[in-house]
């Protein structure tokens, strides 16, 4: 059953144009869905339209079968975790968490019990009497969560909830949010610009670009089969090569990009000289160590620009005679791997897993 | 001379001018006034003494007590009316006017009368409320009144109007600032948690604007309490305020000791109000970050 249904939702702001452009989407009950995109892509506005803080120019919002487009935020069965937490500074932690029930005149005993339960759920029961100003960023985050889940909303909306936390805490909270989602069984809709966050937490990711949903799928789906160069480069990194079709023989496609010639397995038909974009993942490419390539791997040659040490991964930039350098990621599993690498400025051969090359019609960015 | 010594000397030089200014023009006059308040009036002037007769008179003489009570009442009414006028305006300006330009334009329009002469603004009300004034002329012209009424001017009503008009920007400014500081996400969070407009106002907006209200009341109350021009221009006989008594003691009545004692009493009341409001503000000061 669909818990959220957006139909042709459109919202413009003066000076910013159409921020949300004809968005239609469904979210099933109990799903953990992420709206992913760069800042300004309309993901936060979409969330605010669902919460009721913005009113759409066109289209409708349905939550569990009920059309809530015309309803004020306080009549919608959803709750929000705000990016800046939005804790009431003049109330203690327990007053913050119990605020909604208290104003709704719920019985005192019931409020107290539910507040403790919600705080226990986020592991913060010992801070019940504290003021928000006395809490750390991570603790404020937990209070905001407890406050949003205390009434078991049909949908929990999370607006970049982890963006203000440091890297370590963010990773821990990603796991905790995932667990909280399983424990509560309610639908989570997360908005983020952080692709790792989206990949780690979501059942399903919707990628947004300029107000539209451009792809919708599970994390492995999107990573392995991006529908456009934009998605390929937004989820992880991709080398995007503008190329032309040189010929097609059965399901082997010959393409050329400047001095580079590649043969790729491809069942789809292309015209000769048609413009295409190749997307190649840095981790599916390697610097060749032996003279002859393994079967199923294409080879291109270039000159090494530099190596960037990133801890577990070494990222090598190679000049292959095109505008942008080609990136290669090498896993540094065995110690001493970095010592055997060819020095900067030396010639190198790159081998690429042919099966991982994705071809999009047209040139990206044009 | 060591570096630290030189820095200390420099700091002392920097502080000395304002310090000297404060001593000569504030503490010295207050000290003189405080001393005078214990002197005894003796025709034609007064003689040095140390007695509490002047202070006792403030409590014993019903006339002075009445004026104190009236001044307190007027200052309270002025503060209350100014609050009731300024708060809705500040609220609408902060939350309902979305264009920053228009908001600042209206803000300036409210503040700009402060640059006009105080005397002029008080005097304006004389020409509006007087029996030959704008209001009476209009009422007679429109046939609501048969002849001009003297009821508008020279009473407590005209004084409250004048004082509110003069001091309302002092109420408006701190409330505006306090409301503007409230993050919008707090109001959204309240609505998100199922609380309607009124509940959100009463439980979030209003409590968070209390520091502004306290500051506004302090300004308006203290300024009205010590005012003597509005009573003088539009107040009439029953609009006499405590500052007018002080003025007359130092002037025509030539009773400096009594005038000093009253001044000290006013000073004490104003200091008390400021201290109370400071306490309140500290208690309510919150980290909105």
XYZ file of C-alpha atoms in Angstrom:
655
model
C 0.000 0.000 0.000
C 1.224 3.491 -0.832
C 1.608 5.652 2.235
C 2.636 8.743 0.238
C 1.435 9.601 -3.235
C 2.609 12.775 -4.922
C 0.822 13.709 -8.134
C 2.259 16.286 -10.543
C 3.522 18.317 -7.641
C 4.874 21.682 -8.772
C 6.210 24.609 -6.763
C 7.920 27.801 -7.924
C 9.585 30.503 -5.896
C 10.029 34.049 -7.167
C 13.576 34.393 -8.422
C 14.276 30.668 -8.204
C 11.865 29.388 -10.850
C 10.340 25.920 -10.672
C 12.008 24.325 -7.696
C 9.785 21.261 -7.797
C 8.721 20.404 -11.312
C 5.851 18.019 -11.911
C 6.935 15.383 -9.406
C 4.874 12.216 -9.285
C 5.969 9.437 -6.950
C 4.765 6.737 -4.596
C 6.246 5.577 -1.341
C 5.127 2.265 0.086
C 4.303 1.731 3.739
C 7.350 0.904 5.868
C 9.905 1.867 3.245
C 13.043 3.838 3.951
C 13.225 6.179 0.971
C 15.832 8.834 0.286
C 15.519 11.909 -1.889
C 19.061 12.462 -3.088
C 20.445 15.376 -5.020
C 22.727 18.403 -4.890
C 21.609 21.558 -3.100
C 18.935 23.408 -5.019
C 17.563 20.283 -6.720
C 14.198 20.643 -4.963
C 14.473 17.764 -2.508
C 13.936 19.853 0.635
C 11.027 21.716 -0.956
C 9.427 18.364 -1.846
C 9.743 17.349 1.802
C 8.283 20.671 2.966
C 5.358 20.223 0.585
C 4.648 16.861 2.204
C 4.991 18.327 5.721
C 2.706 21.214 4.777
C 5.142 24.109 5.248
C 4.818 25.006 1.566
C 1.704 25.083 -0.541
C 2.053 23.654 -4.069
C 1.250 25.679 -7.186
C -0.187 22.536 -8.711
C -0.592 18.851 -7.895
C -1.581 16.939 -4.813
C -0.150 15.214 -1.754
C -1.845 12.116 -0.361
C -0.813 10.506 2.902
C -2.228 7.019 3.573
C -5.016 7.525 1.097
C -6.103 10.931 2.381
C -5.618 14.063 0.274
C -3.740 16.444 2.610
C -2.854 19.104 0.031
C -5.168 21.620 1.688
C -4.379 20.638 5.270
C -2.248 22.703 7.649
C 0.934 21.028 8.951
C -0.708 20.432 12.335
C -3.419 18.313 10.759
C -1.090 16.006 8.822
C -0.119 12.552 10.100
C 3.582 13.172 9.478
C 6.390 14.485 11.683
C 9.638 16.142 10.754
C 13.196 16.040 12.038
C 14.621 19.437 11.150
C 18.086 20.107 9.852
C 18.864 22.549 12.676
C 16.923 20.287 15.143
C 14.535 23.185 15.990
C 14.407 22.287 19.693
C 12.482 24.756 21.847
C 15.199 26.514 23.864
C 12.831 27.467 26.693
C 11.800 23.887 27.402
C 13.646 20.929 28.883
C 14.326 17.797 26.864
C 11.244 16.021 28.223
C 9.066 19.085 27.625
C 10.319 19.233 24.060
C 9.546 15.588 23.471
C 6.132 15.741 25.175
C 5.214 19.141 23.695
C 2.689 17.947 21.118
C 0.900 15.607 23.552
C 0.938 18.232 26.271
C -0.775 20.839 24.076
C -3.230 18.156 22.927
C -4.095 17.717 26.650
C -3.158 14.062 26.847
C -3.253 12.593 30.382
C -0.088 13.421 32.351
C 0.763 9.819 33.135
C 0.470 8.843 29.499
C 2.706 11.736 28.393
C 5.326 10.820 30.982
C 5.342 7.172 29.915
C 5.558 7.966 26.208
C 8.310 10.565 26.742
C 10.421 8.040 28.631
C 9.766 5.425 25.965
C 10.749 7.794 23.157
C 13.883 8.940 24.980
C 14.857 5.336 25.700
C 14.407 4.566 22.026
C 17.095 7.116 21.155
C 19.215 6.306 24.228
C 18.871 9.629 26.000
C 16.692 8.946 29.057
C 19.268 10.347 31.511
C 19.067 13.794 29.858
C 15.313 14.235 30.348
C 15.670 17.289 32.599
C 18.421 19.016 30.603
C 17.934 22.129 28.479
C 18.773 21.926 24.764
C 21.639 24.408 25.296
C 23.365 21.865 27.557
C 23.370 19.130 24.929
C 25.914 18.220 22.267
C 24.988 18.209 18.587
C 24.458 14.450 18.566
C 22.258 14.615 21.665
C 20.137 17.422 20.193
C 19.714 15.251 17.137
C 18.396 12.422 19.302
C 15.950 14.718 21.101
C 14.657 15.932 17.741
C 14.177 12.293 16.726
C 12.430 11.346 19.960
C 10.126 14.356 19.622
C 9.225 13.400 16.064
C 8.471 9.720 16.778
C 6.641 10.029 20.097
C 3.238 10.012 18.432
C 4.142 7.296 15.929
C 3.500 9.320 12.774
C 2.557 7.495 9.589
C 5.648 8.986 7.981
C 8.809 10.409 9.490
C 10.350 13.149 7.370
C 14.064 13.755 7.890
C 15.551 16.931 6.425
C 19.343 16.472 6.187
C 19.307 15.308 9.818
C 22.958 14.319 9.986
C 24.576 17.172 8.087
C 25.616 19.083 11.222
C 27.353 16.115 12.847
C 31.025 15.187 12.528
C 32.047 12.250 10.335
C 32.336 9.581 13.073
C 29.032 10.460 14.713
C 27.348 10.649 11.340
C 28.345 7.085 10.527
C 27.084 5.848 13.887
C 23.784 7.716 13.470
C 23.280 6.247 9.998
C 23.275 2.786 11.523
C 21.077 3.900 14.419
C 18.511 5.494 12.118
C 18.424 2.279 10.110
C 17.787 0.287 13.341
C 15.192 2.782 14.521
C 13.408 2.365 11.216
C 13.289 -1.406 11.676
C 12.156 -1.115 15.289
C 9.368 1.391 14.622
C 8.176 -0.020 11.325
C 7.031 3.409 10.121
C 7.920 4.950 6.779
C 11.047 7.121 6.689
C 11.573 9.743 4.015
C 15.071 11.183 4.163
C 16.441 14.160 2.279
C 20.179 14.350 1.795
C 22.925 15.457 -0.566
C 25.288 12.836 0.850
C 25.373 9.823 -1.468
C 27.050 7.570 1.114
C 24.256 8.307 3.579
C 21.682 7.455 0.911
C 23.435 4.236 -0.127
C 23.900 3.025 3.453
C 20.429 3.713 4.825
C 17.821 3.510 2.101
C 15.651 0.747 0.724
C 15.094 2.962 -2.275
C 16.694 6.139 -3.586
C 15.048 8.828 -5.705
C 17.604 11.008 -7.411
C 16.498 14.555 -8.088
C 17.905 17.009 -10.581
C 16.501 20.496 -11.173
C 13.146 19.778 -9.592
C 12.554 16.416 -11.225
C 13.041 12.833 -10.126
C 15.526 11.485 -12.655
C 15.950 7.956 -11.355
C 14.282 5.696 -8.846
C 15.717 2.415 -7.619
C 17.454 0.397 -4.934
C 21.007 1.488 -4.024
C 22.764 -1.370 -5.946
C 20.455 -0.734 -8.897
C 21.349 2.907 -9.138
C 25.019 2.302 -8.586
C 25.381 -0.388 -11.216
C 22.801 0.777 -13.710
C 22.620 4.564 -13.626
C 20.129 5.908 -16.127
C 22.136 8.966 -17.032
C 25.683 10.329 -16.826
C 24.363 12.701 -14.122
C 23.366 9.799 -11.876
C 26.549 7.897 -12.716
C 28.648 10.794 -11.526
C 26.466 11.747 -8.559
C 26.309 8.292 -6.973
C 29.982 7.601 -6.544
C 32.413 8.921 -9.125
C 32.521 8.044 -12.806
C 34.945 8.882 -15.573
C 32.693 10.363 -18.248
C 34.201 10.081 -21.736
C 32.602 11.758 -24.722
C 32.949 9.406 -27.654
C 31.663 8.615 -31.140
C 30.504 5.293 -32.447
C 33.058 3.942 -34.922
C 31.180 0.816 -35.859
C 29.134 -2.074 -34.583
C 29.755 -5.723 -35.262
C 27.153 -8.036 -33.767
C 27.051 -7.009 -30.113
C 30.530 -5.521 -30.091
C 30.508 -1.747 -30.303
C 33.609 0.146 -31.352
C 33.869 3.686 -29.998
C 36.530 6.352 -30.217
C 37.171 9.273 -27.931
C 40.004 11.384 -29.240
C 43.024 9.082 -29.454
C 41.270 6.327 -27.526
C 39.646 3.363 -29.192
C 37.562 0.905 -27.207
C 35.502 -2.151 -28.042
C 32.580 -2.752 -25.730
C 29.935 -5.459 -25.577
C 26.597 -3.806 -26.231
C 23.341 -5.296 -27.418
C 21.695 -1.944 -28.064
C 22.004 -0.592 -31.630
C 23.731 2.697 -32.356
C 24.183 4.687 -35.564
C 27.667 5.053 -36.928
C 29.311 8.334 -35.721
C 26.528 8.746 -33.136
C 27.619 10.708 -30.069
C 27.765 8.635 -26.884
C 29.060 9.096 -23.332
C 31.018 6.314 -21.640
C 30.828 6.045 -17.861
C 33.671 4.128 -16.252
C 34.010 3.666 -12.491
C 37.468 4.414 -11.065
C 37.342 1.215 -9.018
C 36.626 -0.882 -12.114
C 39.860 0.371 -13.685
C 43.394 -0.596 -12.750
C 46.959 0.238 -13.570
C 48.292 -2.722 -15.534
C 51.131 -4.600 -13.967
C 51.564 -7.415 -16.488
C 52.255 -6.855 -20.165
C 49.160 -8.542 -21.550
C 45.585 -7.676 -20.495
C 43.331 -10.291 -18.931
C 40.413 -11.372 -21.091
C 37.391 -9.073 -20.833
C 39.467 -6.001 -20.108
C 40.020 -3.044 -22.409
C 43.276 -1.117 -22.349
C 44.050 2.561 -22.771
C 47.366 4.252 -22.225
C 48.352 7.547 -20.684
C 50.774 9.384 -18.447
C 50.440 9.448 -14.666
C 49.666 12.914 -13.235
C 49.612 12.119 -9.521
C 48.564 9.725 -6.777
C 46.227 10.804 -3.981
C 46.437 8.748 -0.810
C 42.937 8.466 0.721
C 43.583 5.966 3.486
C 42.116 2.716 2.249
C 42.149 3.799 -1.387
C 44.740 5.320 -3.661
C 43.294 7.552 -6.390
C 45.503 7.934 -9.446
C 44.936 10.620 -12.096
C 46.102 9.703 -15.574
C 46.372 12.014 -18.572
C 44.849 10.031 -21.449
C 44.875 12.874 -23.963
C 41.367 14.160 -23.174
C 40.188 17.328 -21.385
C 39.802 15.700 -18.020
C 42.193 13.213 -16.408
C 41.108 9.602 -16.010
C 40.711 8.490 -12.385
C 41.686 5.063 -11.091
C 41.020 3.784 -7.567
C 43.326 1.138 -6.183
C 42.324 -0.660 -2.978
C 45.254 -0.625 -0.595
C 44.522 -3.998 0.911
C 48.050 -5.345 1.100
C 50.554 -3.180 2.906
C 53.232 -1.749 0.679
C 50.992 -1.581 -2.382
C 51.697 2.106 -2.707
C 55.441 1.509 -2.993
C 55.100 -0.546 -6.171
C 53.200 2.167 -8.043
C 54.691 3.779 -11.131
C 56.100 7.271 -10.423
C 54.435 10.520 -11.462
C 55.081 11.406 -15.080
C 55.679 7.829 -16.224
C 53.781 6.084 -18.994
C 51.082 3.704 -17.808
C 48.563 1.277 -19.218
C 45.060 1.251 -17.773
C 42.937 -1.858 -17.917
C 39.178 -1.493 -17.633
C 36.555 -4.133 -16.868
C 34.622 -4.061 -20.143
C 31.407 -5.328 -18.581
C 31.320 -2.330 -16.239
C 31.457 0.291 -19.002
C 28.102 1.984 -19.393
C 27.183 3.782 -22.571
C 24.664 6.634 -22.697
C 23.426 8.129 -25.933
C 24.492 11.755 -26.471
C 27.284 13.745 -24.925
C 26.994 14.582 -21.241
C 26.883 18.256 -20.392
C 25.899 19.345 -23.886
C 59.307 50.738 32.098
C 58.199 47.218 31.332
C 55.838 46.383 28.477
C 53.095 45.472 30.893
C 53.504 48.728 32.772
C 53.228 50.679 29.554
C 50.091 48.782 28.550
C 48.536 49.447 31.945
C 49.342 53.128 31.641
C 47.778 53.197 28.176
C 44.645 51.453 29.453
C 44.427 53.925 32.355
C 44.765 56.855 29.944
C 42.024 55.425 27.777
C 39.636 54.948 30.700
C 40.436 58.224 32.466
C 38.441 60.514 30.152
C 35.086 58.715 30.356
C 35.720 58.074 34.039
C 36.372 61.756 34.707
C 33.283 62.642 32.666
C 31.108 60.260 34.660
C 32.463 61.497 37.983
C 32.112 65.202 37.200
C 28.765 65.095 35.439
C 27.023 62.149 37.090
C 28.324 61.066 40.475
C 29.144 64.571 41.707
C 25.680 65.993 40.909
C 24.006 62.922 42.423
C 26.163 63.269 45.524
C 25.271 66.945 45.825
C 21.610 66.168 45.344
C 21.807 63.346 47.870
C 23.392 65.722 50.400
C 20.777 68.411 49.768
C 17.989 65.927 50.407
C 18.893 65.976 54.127
C 19.056 69.791 54.388
C 16.364 71.859 56.047
C 14.377 74.530 54.294
C 14.760 77.855 56.009
C 13.378 81.019 54.523
C 14.528 82.359 52.094
C 16.735 79.341 51.126
C 17.879 76.290 53.136
C 20.587 75.334 55.648
C 22.870 72.285 55.894
C 21.444 69.619 58.160
C 21.035 65.853 58.533
C 17.405 64.928 58.992
C 14.849 62.719 57.230
C 12.000 65.226 57.254
C 12.023 65.632 53.471
C 11.672 61.892 52.905
C 9.041 61.593 55.617
C 7.040 64.284 53.898
C 6.807 62.100 50.778
C 4.950 59.496 52.819
C 3.025 61.745 55.156
C 1.836 64.490 52.832
C -1.106 63.040 50.928
C -0.488 65.431 48.052
C 2.921 63.995 47.221
C 1.774 60.446 47.734
C -1.111 61.048 45.339
C 1.191 62.399 42.651
C 3.519 59.415 43.066
C 0.599 57.015 42.719
C -0.747 58.922 39.710
C 2.672 58.950 38.031
C 2.961 55.225 38.638
C -0.522 54.696 37.219
C 0.092 56.824 34.107
C 3.481 55.186 33.428
C 1.862 51.753 33.795
C -1.039 52.596 31.475
C 1.345 54.111 28.914
C 3.506 50.961 29.015
C 0.476 48.696 28.658
C -1.072 50.650 25.766
C 2.308 50.901 24.029
C 2.736 47.128 24.426
C -0.717 46.405 23.007
C 0.019 48.664 20.042
C 3.628 47.695 19.393
C 3.428 43.914 19.751
C 0.912 43.215 16.960
C 2.733 45.617 14.643
C 6.119 44.011 15.357
C 4.575 40.547 15.002
C 2.994 41.289 11.632
C 6.141 42.966 10.409
C 8.350 40.021 11.343
C 6.080 37.141 10.377
C 3.639 38.443 7.793
C 5.705 40.871 5.694
C 7.886 38.607 3.586
C 9.723 41.214 1.556
C 12.800 42.346 3.456
C 12.753 45.739 1.762
C 9.154 46.510 2.706
C 9.776 45.275 6.245
C 12.744 47.596 6.729
C 10.818 50.499 5.173
C 7.948 50.074 7.653
C 10.448 49.607 10.485
C 12.094 52.909 9.604
C 8.714 54.629 9.307
C 7.967 53.591 12.888
C 11.386 54.578 14.205
C 11.872 57.839 12.339
C 9.668 60.024 14.623
C 12.351 59.518 17.264
C 14.482 61.945 15.277
C 11.783 64.603 15.361
C 11.927 67.001 18.294
C 10.333 65.609 21.412
C 8.795 68.977 22.175
C 7.306 69.182 18.710
C 5.674 65.770 18.990
C 4.152 66.651 22.358
C 3.002 70.002 21.077
C 1.370 68.403 18.031
C -1.175 66.723 20.289
C -2.174 70.103 21.645
C -3.188 71.165 18.142
C -4.981 67.877 17.538
C -6.884 67.566 20.810
C -7.500 71.248 21.685
C -10.955 72.823 21.572
C -9.982 74.568 18.320
C -8.016 71.474 17.290
C -8.193 69.089 14.354
C -10.309 66.466 16.117
C -12.906 68.942 17.402
C -13.117 70.731 14.056
C -13.755 67.424 12.337
C -16.404 66.320 14.834
C -18.231 69.632 14.569
C -17.931 69.696 10.774
C -19.287 66.156 10.467
C -22.140 67.006 12.816
C -21.287 64.496 15.510
C -20.805 67.307 18.007
C -22.790 70.528 18.131
C -19.896 72.516 19.550
C -16.218 71.827 20.337
C -15.618 69.888 23.551
C -12.763 70.689 25.935
C -12.797 67.066 27.124
C -9.952 65.866 24.906
C -7.187 68.057 26.233
C -5.648 68.836 29.626
C -6.394 65.569 31.378
C -4.847 62.152 31.932
C -6.363 60.860 28.698
C -4.497 63.383 26.561
C -1.328 62.695 28.516
C -1.497 58.951 27.959
C -2.056 59.485 24.230
C 0.888 61.876 23.987
C 3.268 59.733 26.020
C 2.302 56.583 24.141
C 2.894 58.325 20.828
C 6.287 59.583 21.967
C 7.564 56.380 23.566
C 5.976 53.627 21.479
C 9.121 53.190 19.292
C 11.036 52.243 22.450
C 8.527 49.440 22.976
C 8.493 48.442 19.332
C 12.250 48.129 18.764
C 13.176 45.503 21.370
C 10.042 43.436 20.616
C 10.820 43.509 16.892
C 14.386 42.411 17.581
C 13.266 39.601 19.910
C 10.717 38.286 17.403
C 13.154 38.503 14.525
C 15.642 36.364 16.438
C 13.213 33.431 16.760
C 14.204 30.792 14.181
C 11.334 30.052 11.790
C 12.016 26.343 12.163
C 10.797 26.517 15.793
C 7.381 27.691 14.642
C 7.339 25.041 11.939
C 8.364 22.402 14.482
C 5.466 23.423 16.721
C 2.976 23.132 13.881
C 4.593 19.881 12.790
C 3.901 18.479 16.262
C 0.213 19.136 15.855
C -0.067 22.531 17.552
C -2.198 25.174 15.817
C -1.529 28.877 15.304
C -2.782 30.086 18.677
C -1.020 27.322 20.615
C 2.193 27.977 18.734
C 1.951 31.674 19.531
C 1.217 31.145 23.226
C 3.740 28.373 23.832
C 6.605 29.272 21.501
C 6.492 32.778 20.029
C 5.289 34.654 23.105
C 7.651 33.038 25.642
C 10.599 33.566 23.319
C 9.730 37.250 22.885
C 9.497 37.943 26.639
C 13.002 39.491 26.792
C 11.864 42.037 24.188
C 8.649 42.766 26.103
C 10.560 43.253 29.364
C 13.068 45.593 27.713
C 10.257 47.549 26.038
C 8.279 47.953 29.266
C 11.408 49.060 31.109
C 12.154 51.770 28.544
C 8.587 53.017 28.292
C 7.868 52.889 32.001
C 11.054 54.648 33.104
C 10.835 57.308 30.395
C 7.164 58.058 31.167
C 7.757 58.004 34.913
C 10.289 60.825 34.727
C 8.551 62.853 32.039
C 7.586 66.463 32.780
C 7.020 68.028 29.359
C 3.907 66.092 28.336
C 2.143 66.865 31.630
C 3.233 70.455 31.257
C 1.890 70.796 27.692
C -1.213 68.587 27.636
C -1.612 67.402 31.224
C -3.730 70.045 32.935
C -4.270 70.183 36.702
C -5.032 66.461 37.279
C -2.231 65.398 34.956
C 0.537 66.730 37.169
C 3.308 64.147 37.464
C 6.099 63.725 39.946
C 8.732 65.300 37.685
C 6.639 68.495 37.606
C 6.745 68.611 41.403
C 10.524 68.319 41.284
C 10.650 71.096 38.759
C 8.537 73.378 40.910
C 10.539 72.595 44.067
C 13.719 73.679 42.344
C 11.932 76.624 40.733
C 9.129 78.675 42.169
C 8.788 76.801 45.492
C 12.506 77.199 46.120
C 12.613 74.046 48.247
C 15.739 72.320 46.979
C 15.946 69.840 49.862
C 12.445 68.498 49.157
C 13.088 68.501 45.380
C 16.268 66.518 45.996
C 14.485 63.996 48.193
C 11.808 63.448 45.536
C 14.484 63.097 42.850
C 16.284 60.490 44.923
C 12.994 58.644 45.374
C 12.367 58.686 41.583
C 15.912 57.481 41.008
C 15.379 54.634 43.458
C 12.138 53.561 41.761
C 13.670 53.654 38.282
C 16.748 51.726 39.462
C 14.450 49.165 41.066
C 12.510 48.707 37.819
C 15.738 48.348 35.829
C 17.155 45.829 38.289
C 13.953 43.783 38.233
C 13.805 43.794 34.452
C 17.473 42.831 34.249
C 16.785 39.867 36.545
C 13.771 38.877 34.468
C 15.710 39.164 31.258
C 18.593 37.109 32.601
C 16.204 34.398 33.769
C 14.540 34.339 30.379
C 17.692 34.648 28.316
C 17.953 31.619 26.099
C 20.337 30.175 23.654
C 18.433 30.418 20.403
C 21.345 29.057 18.386
